[in-house]
mmCIF file of C-alpha atoms and ligand atoms in Angstrom:
data_model
loop_
_atom_site.group_PDB
_atom_site.id
_atom_site.type_symbol
_atom_site.label_atom_id
_atom_site.label_comp_id
_atom_site.label_asym_id
_atom_site.label_seq_id
_atom_site.Cartn_x
_atom_site.Cartn_y
_atom_site.Cartn_z
ATOM 1 C CA MET P 11 26.409 -15.680 -19.811
ATOM 2 C CA VAL P 12 25.442 -15.367 -16.207
ATOM 3 C CA ALA P 13 24.884 -18.569 -14.259
ATOM 4 C CA SER P 14 21.173 -18.982 -13.602
ATOM 5 C CA PRO P 15 20.002 -18.476 -10.013
ATOM 6 C CA VAL P 16 20.986 -21.327 -7.788
ATOM 7 C CA GLY P 17 18.701 -23.388 -5.606
ATOM 8 C CA ARG P 18 17.996 -22.388 -2.057
ATOM 9 C CA ASN P 19 20.317 -24.995 -0.663
ATOM 10 C CA SER P 20 22.934 -25.263 -3.356
ATOM 11 C CA THR P 21 26.343 -23.700 -3.095
ATOM 12 C CA ILE P 22 27.173 -20.682 -5.147
ATOM 13 C CA ASN P 23 29.729 -20.491 -7.884
ATOM 14 C CA LEU P 24 32.015 -17.702 -6.751
ATOM 15 C CA GLN P 25 33.498 -17.027 -10.184
ATOM 16 C CA ASN P 26 33.077 -13.298 -10.294
ATOM 17 C CA ARG P 27 29.357 -13.065 -11.361
ATOM 18 C CA MET P 28 26.892 -12.893 -8.563
ATOM 19 C CA ILE P 29 23.150 -13.319 -8.803
ATOM 20 C CA VAL P 30 22.395 -15.267 -5.635
ATOM 21 C CA THR P 31 19.234 -16.526 -3.992
ATOM 22 C CA THR P 32 17.321 -14.255 -1.699
ATOM 23 C CA ALA P 33 17.564 -16.990 0.952
ATOM 24 C CA GLN P 34 21.360 -16.766 0.893
ATOM 25 C CA LEU P 35 21.207 -13.045 1.558
ATOM 26 C CA TYR P 36 18.652 -13.533 4.359
ATOM 27 C CA LYS P 37 20.807 -16.140 6.044
ATOM 28 C CA HIS P 38 23.677 -13.710 6.473
ATOM 29 C CA ALA P 39 21.522 -10.712 7.366
ATOM 30 C CA TYR P 40 18.861 -12.125 9.705
ATOM 31 C CA GLY P 41 18.802 -10.393 13.076
ATOM 32 C CA LYS P 42 21.822 -8.230 12.229
ATOM 33 C CA TYR P 43 20.913 -5.886 9.373
ATOM 34 C CA ALA P 44 18.321 -5.495 6.622
ATOM 35 C CA VAL P 45 18.935 -5.986 2.914
ATOM 36 C CA GLY P 46 17.715 -3.084 0.777
ATOM 37 C CA ALA P 47 15.195 -4.154 -1.873
ATOM 38 C CA TYR P 48 15.066 -1.463 -4.520
ATOM 39 C CA ASN P 49 12.465 -1.191 -7.314
ATOM 40 C CA ILE P 50 14.008 -0.657 -10.720
ATOM 41 C CA ASN P 51 12.392 0.499 -13.969
ATOM 42 C CA ASN P 52 15.112 1.886 -16.206
ATOM 43 C CA MET P 53 18.777 1.983 -17.160
ATOM 44 C CA GLU P 54 19.699 5.066 -15.154
ATOM 45 C CA GLN P 55 18.315 3.535 -11.959
ATOM 46 C CA LEU P 56 20.217 0.319 -12.608
ATOM 47 C CA LEU P 57 23.527 2.113 -13.151
ATOM 48 C CA GLY P 58 23.052 4.136 -9.967
ATOM 49 C CA LEU P 59 21.876 1.074 -8.045
ATOM 50 C CA PHE P 60 24.906 -1.058 -8.878
ATOM 51 C CA SER P 61 27.300 1.796 -8.400
ATOM 52 C CA GLY P 62 25.807 2.776 -4.997
ATOM 53 C CA ASN P 63 25.823 -0.783 -3.703
ATOM 54 C CA VAL P 64 29.346 -1.566 -4.855
ATOM 55 C CA ARG P 65 30.557 1.733 -3.424
ATOM 56 C CA SER P 66 28.954 1.027 -0.033
ATOM 57 C CA LYS P 67 29.928 -2.666 -0.182
ATOM 58 C CA ALA P 68 26.379 -3.868 0.326
ATOM 59 C CA PRO P 69 24.449 -6.909 -0.883
ATOM 60 C CA PHE P 70 21.079 -5.921 -2.347
ATOM 61 C CA ILE P 71 17.851 -7.102 -3.934
ATOM 62 C CA ILE P 72 16.593 -5.810 -7.276
ATOM 63 C CA GLN P 73 12.808 -5.690 -7.273
ATOM 64 C CA LEU P 74 10.821 -5.806 -10.487
ATOM 65 C CA SER P 75 7.122 -5.009 -10.198
ATOM 66 C CA LYS P 76 4.426 -6.036 -12.644
ATOM 67 C CA GLY P 77 4.297 -2.383 -13.669
ATOM 68 C CA ALA P 78 8.047 -2.287 -14.327
ATOM 69 C CA ARG P 79 7.889 -5.496 -16.372
ATOM 70 C CA LYS P 80 5.198 -3.918 -18.502
ATOM 71 C CA TYR P 81 6.821 -0.491 -18.756
ATOM 72 C CA ALA P 82 10.312 -1.582 -19.801
ATOM 73 C CA ASP P 83 9.411 -5.085 -21.021
ATOM 74 C CA LYS P 84 10.553 -7.987 -18.863
ATOM 75 C CA ARG P 85 13.125 -9.005 -21.519
ATOM 76 C CA MET P 86 14.697 -5.573 -21.527
ATOM 77 C CA LEU P 87 14.935 -5.578 -17.725
ATOM 78 C CA GLU P 88 16.589 -8.979 -17.701
ATOM 79 C CA ALA P 89 19.065 -7.976 -20.415
ATOM 80 C CA MET P 90 19.943 -4.754 -18.594
ATOM 81 C CA ILE P 91 20.455 -6.558 -15.288
ATOM 82 C CA ARG P 92 22.702 -9.170 -16.906
ATOM 83 C CA THR P 93 24.733 -6.375 -18.510
ATOM 84 C CA ALA P 94 24.982 -4.451 -15.236
ATOM 85 C CA GLU P 95 26.213 -7.651 -13.625
ATOM 86 C CA GLU P 96 29.031 -7.803 -16.162
ATOM 87 C CA MET P 97 29.862 -4.155 -15.636
ATOM 88 C CA PHE P 98 29.945 -4.500 -11.831
ATOM 89 C CA PRO P 99 31.418 -7.950 -11.128
ATOM 90 C CA GLU P 100 31.831 -7.123 -7.416
ATOM 91 C CA ALA P 101 28.060 -6.833 -6.914
ATOM 92 C CA VAL P 102 26.216 -9.534 -4.959
ATOM 93 C CA PHE P 103 22.463 -9.390 -5.432
ATOM 94 C CA ALA P 104 19.191 -11.251 -5.861
ATOM 95 C CA VAL P 105 16.405 -10.594 -8.376
ATOM 96 C CA HIS P 106 12.871 -10.553 -6.972
ATOM 97 C CA LEU P 107 9.340 -10.172 -8.335
ATOM 98 C CA ASP P 108 7.544 -7.504 -6.288
ATOM 99 C CA HIS P 109 3.777 -7.826 -5.613
ATOM 100 C CA GLY P 110 3.142 -10.652 -8.046
ATOM 101 C CA ASP P 111 -0.178 -12.236 -8.849
ATOM 102 C CA GLU P 112 -0.281 -15.978 -9.460
ATOM 103 C CA GLU P 113 0.195 -15.751 -13.219
ATOM 104 C CA THR P 114 3.176 -13.408 -12.993
ATOM 105 C CA CYS P 115 4.780 -15.580 -10.304
ATOM 106 C CA TYR P 116 4.552 -18.598 -12.610
ATOM 107 C CA ASP P 117 6.046 -16.624 -15.478
ATOM 108 C CA CYS P 118 9.001 -15.570 -13.305
ATOM 109 C CA ILE P 119 9.484 -19.069 -11.893
ATOM 110 C CA ALA P 120 9.557 -20.490 -15.431
ATOM 111 C CA SER P 121 12.003 -17.844 -16.652
ATOM 112 C CA GLY P 122 14.909 -19.175 -14.576
ATOM 113 C CA PHE P 123 16.064 -15.603 -13.964
ATOM 114 C CA TYR P 124 14.436 -14.735 -10.652
ATOM 115 C CA SER P 125 15.868 -15.605 -7.230
ATOM 116 C CA SER P 126 12.513 -15.180 -5.505
ATOM 117 C CA VAL P 127 8.929 -14.114 -6.105
ATOM 118 C CA MET P 128 6.340 -12.354 -4.015
ATOM 119 C CA ILE P 129 2.807 -13.634 -4.221
ATOM 120 C CA ASP P 130 0.529 -10.920 -2.949
ATOM 121 C CA ALA P 131 -2.881 -12.343 -2.161
ATOM 122 C CA SER P 132 -3.214 -10.277 1.012
ATOM 123 C CA HIS P 133 -6.440 -8.713 -0.285
ATOM 124 C CA GLU P 134 -8.079 -12.160 -0.201
ATOM 125 C CA ALA P 135 -9.628 -13.800 2.855
ATOM 126 C CA PHE P 136 -7.159 -15.808 4.980
ATOM 127 C CA ASP P 137 -8.035 -19.239 3.534
ATOM 128 C CA GLU P 138 -7.876 -18.053 -0.055
ATOM 129 C CA ASN P 139 -4.579 -16.250 0.621
ATOM 130 C CA VAL P 140 -3.239 -19.538 2.033
ATOM 131 C CA ALA P 141 -4.474 -21.574 -0.952
ATOM 132 C CA ILE P 142 -2.979 -19.229 -3.556
ATOM 133 C CA THR P 143 0.323 -18.839 -1.701
ATOM 134 C CA LYS P 144 0.608 -22.606 -1.254
ATOM 135 C CA ARG P 145 0.173 -23.196 -5.000
ATOM 136 C CA VAL P 146 2.970 -20.745 -5.758
ATOM 137 C CA VAL P 147 5.260 -22.286 -3.130
ATOM 138 C CA GLU P 148 4.687 -25.721 -4.644
ATOM 139 C CA LYS P 149 5.779 -24.460 -8.073
ATOM 140 C CA ALA P 150 8.687 -22.331 -6.817
ATOM 141 C CA HIS P 151 10.466 -24.600 -4.347
ATOM 142 C CA PRO P 152 11.359 -27.432 -6.729
ATOM 143 C CA LYS P 153 13.191 -24.798 -8.782
ATOM 144 C CA GLY P 154 15.083 -23.406 -5.791
ATOM 145 C CA ILE P 155 13.118 -20.152 -5.842
ATOM 146 C CA SER P 156 11.910 -18.752 -2.553
ATOM 147 C CA VAL P 157 8.531 -17.171 -1.966
ATOM 148 C CA GLU P 158 7.547 -14.032 -0.088
ATOM 149 C CA ALA P 159 3.892 -13.852 0.900
ATOM 150 C CA GLU P 160 1.846 -11.105 2.520
ATOM 151 C CA LEU P 161 -0.512 -11.223 5.443
ATOM 152 C CA GLY P 162 -2.330 -8.154 6.706
ATOM 153 C CA GLN P 163 -3.019 -5.065 4.670
ATOM 154 C CA LEU P 164 -0.917 -1.996 4.259
ATOM 155 C CA GLY P 165 -2.519 1.370 3.609
ATOM 156 C CA GLY P 166 -1.917 3.149 0.300
ATOM 157 C CA VAL P 167 -1.636 1.677 -3.163
ATOM 158 C CA GLU P 168 -0.104 -1.642 -4.215
ATOM 159 C CA GLU P 169 -0.097 -2.051 -7.976
ATOM 160 C CA ASP P 170 -3.780 -2.083 -9.017
ATOM 161 C CA ILE P 171 -5.105 -2.970 -5.587
ATOM 162 C CA LYS P 172 -6.223 0.046 -3.602
ATOM 163 C CA VAL P 173 -6.439 -0.296 0.151
ATOM 164 C CA ASP P 174 -8.166 2.518 1.940
ATOM 165 C CA GLU P 175 -5.908 4.064 4.600
ATOM 166 C CA GLY P 176 -8.677 3.750 7.181
ATOM 167 C CA HIS P 177 -8.955 0.006 6.648
ATOM 168 C CA ALA P 178 -5.275 -0.763 6.896
ATOM 169 C CA SER P 179 -5.008 -3.642 9.313
ATOM 170 C CA LEU P 180 -1.849 -4.812 10.959
ATOM 171 C CA THR P 181 -0.702 -8.425 10.739
ATOM 172 C CA ASN P 182 -1.998 -10.591 13.556
ATOM 173 C CA PRO P 183 1.084 -12.491 14.861
ATOM 174 C CA LEU P 184 -0.935 -15.584 15.803
ATOM 175 C CA GLU P 185 -2.462 -15.702 12.331
ATOM 176 C CA ALA P 186 1.036 -15.271 10.921
ATOM 177 C CA VAL P 187 2.187 -18.488 12.614
ATOM 178 C CA GLU P 188 -0.689 -20.402 11.055
ATOM 179 C CA PHE P 189 -0.144 -18.745 7.673
ATOM 180 C CA VAL P 190 3.528 -19.669 7.531
ATOM 181 C CA LYS P 191 2.832 -23.206 8.702
ATOM 182 C CA GLN P 192 0.101 -23.774 6.149
ATOM 183 C CA THR P 193 1.765 -22.131 3.150
ATOM 184 C CA GLY P 194 5.446 -23.008 3.593
ATOM 185 C CA CYS P 195 6.397 -19.501 2.443
ATOM 186 C CA ASP P 196 10.009 -18.410 3.016
ATOM 187 C CA SER P 197 9.518 -14.823 4.144
ATOM 188 C CA LEU P 198 6.594 -12.844 5.448
ATOM 189 C CA ALA P 199 5.528 -9.397 4.268
ATOM 190 C CA ALA P 200 3.842 -8.079 7.390
ATOM 191 C CA ALA P 201 1.721 -4.993 7.904
ATOM 192 C CA ILE P 202 3.593 -3.227 10.708
ATOM 193 C CA GLY P 203 2.374 0.320 10.305
ATOM 194 C CA THR P 204 3.682 1.402 6.913
ATOM 195 C CA SER P 205 1.990 2.064 3.584
ATOM 196 C CA HIS P 206 3.136 2.514 0.007
ATOM 197 C CA GLY P 207 3.822 5.775 -1.782
ATOM 198 C CA ALA P 208 4.668 9.310 -0.711
ATOM 199 C CA TYR P 209 1.631 9.853 1.498
ATOM 200 C CA LYS P 210 2.068 7.433 4.356
ATOM 201 C CA PHE P 211 1.413 9.435 7.477
ATOM 202 C CA LYS P 212 0.916 12.974 8.571
ATOM 203 C CA GLY P 213 2.909 13.901 11.644
ATOM 204 C CA GLN P 214 5.266 11.690 13.608
ATOM 205 C CA GLN P 215 4.574 7.963 13.517
ATOM 206 C CA SER P 216 6.522 4.931 14.522
ATOM 207 C CA LEU P 217 6.690 1.332 13.316
ATOM 208 C CA HIS P 218 4.635 -1.113 15.367
ATOM 209 C CA PHE P 219 7.594 -2.743 17.116
ATOM 210 C CA ASP P 220 5.220 -4.724 19.347
ATOM 211 C CA VAL P 221 3.874 -6.589 16.293
ATOM 212 C CA ILE P 222 7.381 -7.176 14.893
ATOM 213 C CA GLU P 223 8.567 -8.479 18.242
ATOM 214 C CA ASP P 224 5.614 -10.846 18.596
ATOM 215 C CA ILE P 225 6.130 -12.246 15.097
ATOM 216 C CA GLN P 226 9.806 -12.836 15.827
ATOM 217 C CA LYS P 227 9.017 -14.532 19.114
ATOM 218 C CA LEU P 228 6.406 -16.794 17.551
ATOM 219 C CA ILE P 229 8.277 -17.572 14.303
ATOM 220 C CA PRO P 230 11.969 -17.186 15.142
ATOM 221 C CA GLY P 231 14.217 -17.135 12.111
ATOM 222 C CA MET P 232 11.435 -16.192 9.679
ATOM 223 C CA PRO P 233 12.579 -13.165 7.671
ATOM 224 C CA ILE P 234 10.033 -10.348 7.928
ATOM 225 C CA VAL P 235 9.663 -8.031 4.938
ATOM 226 C CA MET P 236 8.787 -4.381 5.405
ATOM 227 C CA HIS P 237 6.927 -2.848 2.475
ATOM 228 C CA GLY P 238 6.310 0.872 2.200
ATOM 229 C CA SER P 239 9.679 1.682 3.779
ATOM 230 C CA SER P 240 10.479 4.966 2.046
ATOM 231 C CA SER P 241 11.142 7.845 4.396
ATOM 232 C CA VAL P 242 9.852 10.651 2.105
ATOM 233 C CA PRO P 243 12.504 13.148 3.269
ATOM 234 C CA ILE P 244 11.049 16.576 3.865
ATOM 235 C CA GLU P 245 14.053 18.292 2.217
ATOM 236 C CA GLU P 246 13.432 16.257 -0.940
ATOM 237 C CA VAL P 247 9.742 17.228 -1.013
ATOM 238 C CA GLN P 248 10.639 20.883 -0.445
ATOM 239 C CA ARG P 249 13.233 20.899 -3.252
ATOM 240 C CA ILE P 250 10.754 19.276 -5.656
ATOM 241 C CA ASN P 251 8.091 21.836 -4.772
ATOM 242 C CA ALA P 252 10.571 24.720 -5.089
ATOM 243 C CA ALA P 253 11.249 23.503 -8.631
ATOM 244 C CA GLY P 254 7.586 23.456 -9.666
ATOM 245 C CA GLY P 255 6.285 20.279 -7.990
ATOM 246 C CA LYS P 256 3.083 20.089 -6.037
ATOM 247 C CA LEU P 257 3.680 17.313 -3.498
ATOM 248 C CA ASP P 258 1.885 17.484 -0.173
ATOM 249 C CA PRO P 259 4.449 19.170 2.106
ATOM 250 C CA SER P 260 3.034 17.375 5.154
ATOM 251 C CA ALA P 261 3.787 13.914 3.684
ATOM 252 C CA ARG P 262 5.913 11.754 6.008
ATOM 253 C CA GLY P 263 7.472 8.307 5.722
ATOM 254 C CA VAL P 264 9.318 5.793 7.851
ATOM 255 C CA ASN P 265 11.974 7.198 10.162
ATOM 256 C CA GLU P 266 15.276 5.866 8.785
ATOM 257 C CA GLU P 267 16.592 5.485 12.324
ATOM 258 C CA GLU P 268 13.987 2.733 12.830
ATOM 259 C CA TYR P 269 15.343 0.486 10.023
ATOM 260 C CA LEU P 270 18.137 -0.997 12.130
ATOM 261 C CA PRO P 271 16.161 -1.610 15.358
ATOM 262 C CA ALA P 272 13.552 -3.350 13.174
ATOM 263 C CA ALA P 273 16.278 -5.409 11.487
ATOM 264 C CA LYS P 274 17.483 -6.668 14.876
ATOM 265 C CA LEU P 275 13.952 -8.008 15.384
ATOM 266 C CA GLY P 276 13.923 -9.967 12.124
ATOM 267 C CA VAL P 277 12.974 -7.372 9.497
ATOM 268 C CA THR P 278 15.427 -8.665 6.900
ATOM 269 C CA LYS P 279 14.179 -7.093 3.646
ATOM 270 C CA VAL P 280 13.257 -3.420 3.412
ATOM 271 C CA ASN P 281 11.412 -2.331 0.266
ATOM 272 C CA ILE P 282 12.190 1.117 -1.082
ATOM 273 C CA ASP P 283 10.746 2.611 -4.252
ATOM 274 C CA THR P 284 9.155 5.995 -3.594
ATOM 275 C CA ASP P 285 12.300 7.665 -2.201
ATOM 276 C CA GLY P 286 14.151 6.762 -5.398
ATOM 277 C CA ARG P 287 11.359 8.283 -7.483
ATOM 278 C CA LEU P 288 11.672 11.461 -5.434
ATOM 279 C CA VAL P 289 15.402 11.609 -6.272
ATOM 280 C CA TRP P 290 14.525 11.312 -9.967
ATOM 281 C CA THR P 291 11.861 14.006 -9.761
ATOM 282 C CA ARG P 292 14.077 16.422 -7.815
ATOM 283 C CA VAL P 293 17.050 16.037 -10.186
ATOM 284 C CA HIS P 294 14.995 16.497 -13.343
ATOM 285 C CA ARG P 295 12.794 19.310 -12.075
ATOM 286 C CA GLU P 296 15.802 21.265 -10.794
ATOM 287 C CA TYR P 297 17.821 20.631 -13.936
ATOM 288 C CA PHE P 298 15.174 21.864 -16.346
ATOM 289 C CA ARG P 299 14.263 24.782 -14.085
ATOM 290 C CA ASP P 300 17.910 25.872 -14.110
ATOM 291 C CA HIS P 301 18.484 25.094 -17.806
ATOM 292 C CA PRO P 302 15.232 26.084 -19.508
ATOM 293 C CA ALA P 303 16.818 26.082 -22.960
ATOM 294 C CA GLU P 304 18.098 22.475 -22.616
ATOM 295 C CA PHE P 305 16.485 19.512 -24.308
ATOM 296 C CA ASP P 306 19.214 16.857 -24.086
ATOM 297 C CA PHE P 307 18.174 14.285 -21.493
ATOM 298 C CA ARG P 308 21.697 12.993 -20.928
ATOM 299 C CA PRO P 309 23.053 15.750 -18.670
ATOM 300 C CA PRO P 310 20.254 15.349 -16.082
ATOM 301 C CA GLY P 311 20.404 11.581 -16.612
ATOM 302 C CA LYS P 312 24.063 11.619 -15.633
ATOM 303 C CA ILE P 313 23.341 13.709 -12.556
ATOM 304 C CA PHE P 314 20.543 11.311 -11.615
ATOM 305 C CA VAL P 315 22.777 8.222 -11.838
ATOM 306 C CA GLU P 316 25.232 9.823 -9.394
ATOM 307 C CA GLU P 317 22.513 11.125 -7.060
ATOM 308 C CA TYR P 318 20.769 7.745 -7.074
ATOM 309 C CA ALA P 319 24.056 5.991 -6.279
ATOM 310 C CA LYS P 320 24.570 8.357 -3.324
ATOM 311 C CA PHE P 321 20.997 7.726 -2.196
ATOM 312 C CA ILE P 322 21.486 3.943 -2.292
ATOM 313 C CA ALA P 323 24.741 4.158 -0.337
ATOM 314 C CA HIS P 324 23.018 6.372 2.239
ATOM 315 C CA LYS P 325 20.095 3.948 2.641
ATOM 316 C CA ASN P 326 22.468 1.007 2.996
ATOM 317 C CA GLY P 327 24.193 2.879 5.823
ATOM 318 C CA LYS P 328 20.867 3.181 7.638
ATOM 319 C CA LEU P 329 19.916 -0.448 6.940
ATOM 320 C CA GLY P 330 23.241 -1.730 8.231
ATOM 321 C CA SER P 331 23.899 -3.547 4.937
ATOM 322 C CA ALA P 332 26.783 -1.214 4.033
ATOM 323 C CA GLY P 333 30.117 -2.926 4.551
ATOM 324 C CA GLN P 334 28.628 -6.451 4.645
ATOM 325 C CA LEU P 335 29.792 -7.597 1.206
ATOM 326 C CA ASP P 336 32.972 -9.402 2.300
ATOM 327 C CA GLY P 337 31.038 -11.237 5.014
ATOM 328 C CA VAL P 338 28.354 -12.244 2.526
ATOM 329 C CA ARG P 339 30.981 -13.574 0.121
ATOM 330 C CA GLU P 340 32.531 -15.608 2.934
ATOM 331 C CA SER P 341 29.135 -17.018 3.931
ATOM 332 C CA LEU P 342 28.413 -17.998 0.319
ATOM 333 C CA LYS P 343 31.506 -20.211 0.306
ATOM 334 C CA GLY P 344 30.271 -22.243 3.272
HETATM 335 O O1 G3H M 414 4.689 -1.446 -4.008
HETATM 336 C C1 G3H M 414 4.707 -1.037 -5.162
HETATM 337 C C2 G3H M 414 5.986 -0.604 -5.742
HETATM 338 O O2 G3H M 414 6.315 0.690 -5.307
HETATM 339 C C3 G3H M 414 5.974 -0.744 -7.226
HETATM 340 O O3 G3H M 414 5.295 0.307 -7.837
HETATM 341 O O4 G3H M 414 3.717 -0.899 -9.322
HETATM 342 O O5 G3H M 414 4.246 1.493 -9.717
HETATM 343 O O6 G3H M 414 5.952 -0.288 -10.184
HETATM 344 P P1 G3H M 414 4.766 0.140 -9.368
HETATM 345 P P1 13P M 415 7.601 2.728 -0.821
HETATM 346 O O1 13P M 415 6.454 3.236 -1.616
HETATM 347 O O2 13P M 415 7.547 3.207 0.613
HETATM 348 O O3 13P M 415 8.911 3.023 -1.427
HETATM 349 O O4 13P M 415 7.452 1.118 -0.747
HETATM 350 C C1 13P M 415 7.889 0.315 -1.820
HETATM 351 C C2 13P M 415 7.444 -1.093 -1.704
HETATM 352 O O5 13P M 415 6.952 -1.553 -0.701
HETATM 353 C C3 13P M 415 7.643 -1.950 -2.889
HETATM 354 O O6 13P M 415 7.124 -3.228 -2.695
HETATM 355 ZN ZN1 ZN M 416 5.325 -3.214 -1.529
#
């Protein structure tokens, strides 16, 4: 059996298995590189995820959304992650609840499996967001689980909450100081110009580095989390459409070259889901286009695992997390 996640301040047992706390990963990464936080829903993604991270020698965060916990069943996800951990003993990673509501946060805190939870009450007014986040922090901290909270609203779609693109509002750095002080949260999901899904922007856009810089200046050392970080590569969209897809060819995401400059300013966790879904869609559409008589799902599944592993290793290169594994292991000893 895997050791349960350790407390934020406790030392880690280095005996081969390696679910660590998110805080431990942040401590090593802050200001130097960003840790990739990848959303996972099925076995093929998990195999590719572990393989890509081990291959690129990167620490990583597995994100489970409410939707994923419902789709695959939270017990199945936990069992698969524990098995992957046995299969890839070199991997160092944390397990995180993505976009939780209060009830789901409490379920994850009670489970003893999660390293950290995200409470997303960003759709509420400031005071209500503070009150909800504070309640979650009070339940999580005694168990050594850290809490990510969101302030400001991204465009696009988060779980069931729809935020109209036109009303997306960036995080106010001064409000962020107050929010962190009042809630005691451990990391801050900030609206810095991104949105979820494949349709983020049309045309060239940049992250709001001014907002990131101000947050770092005002709350030094506070890990900033970037949601909606997929880059929606144009080649991927074109290949999907050439194989029968109908994605908007003008869809654009975050420029991958901006991950590292943002990381230097305190963006320590970068959330990526959509780009991985695009890999899945491209592999399967192309496979069945080219093999119309096939009905065995394993051949494309195998291709997907390898393509997803390559994708993860590529992202880790851009995030600066590739090659950090030995350093992380050293820092866990201290
Ligand atoms: O931010 C949302 C994530 O991409 C998770 O998506 O709720 O469809 O699992 P999901
Ligand atoms: P993308 O849709 O850009 O991949 O963002 C994922 C995310 O923020 C998960 O929380
Ligand atoms: Zn998100």
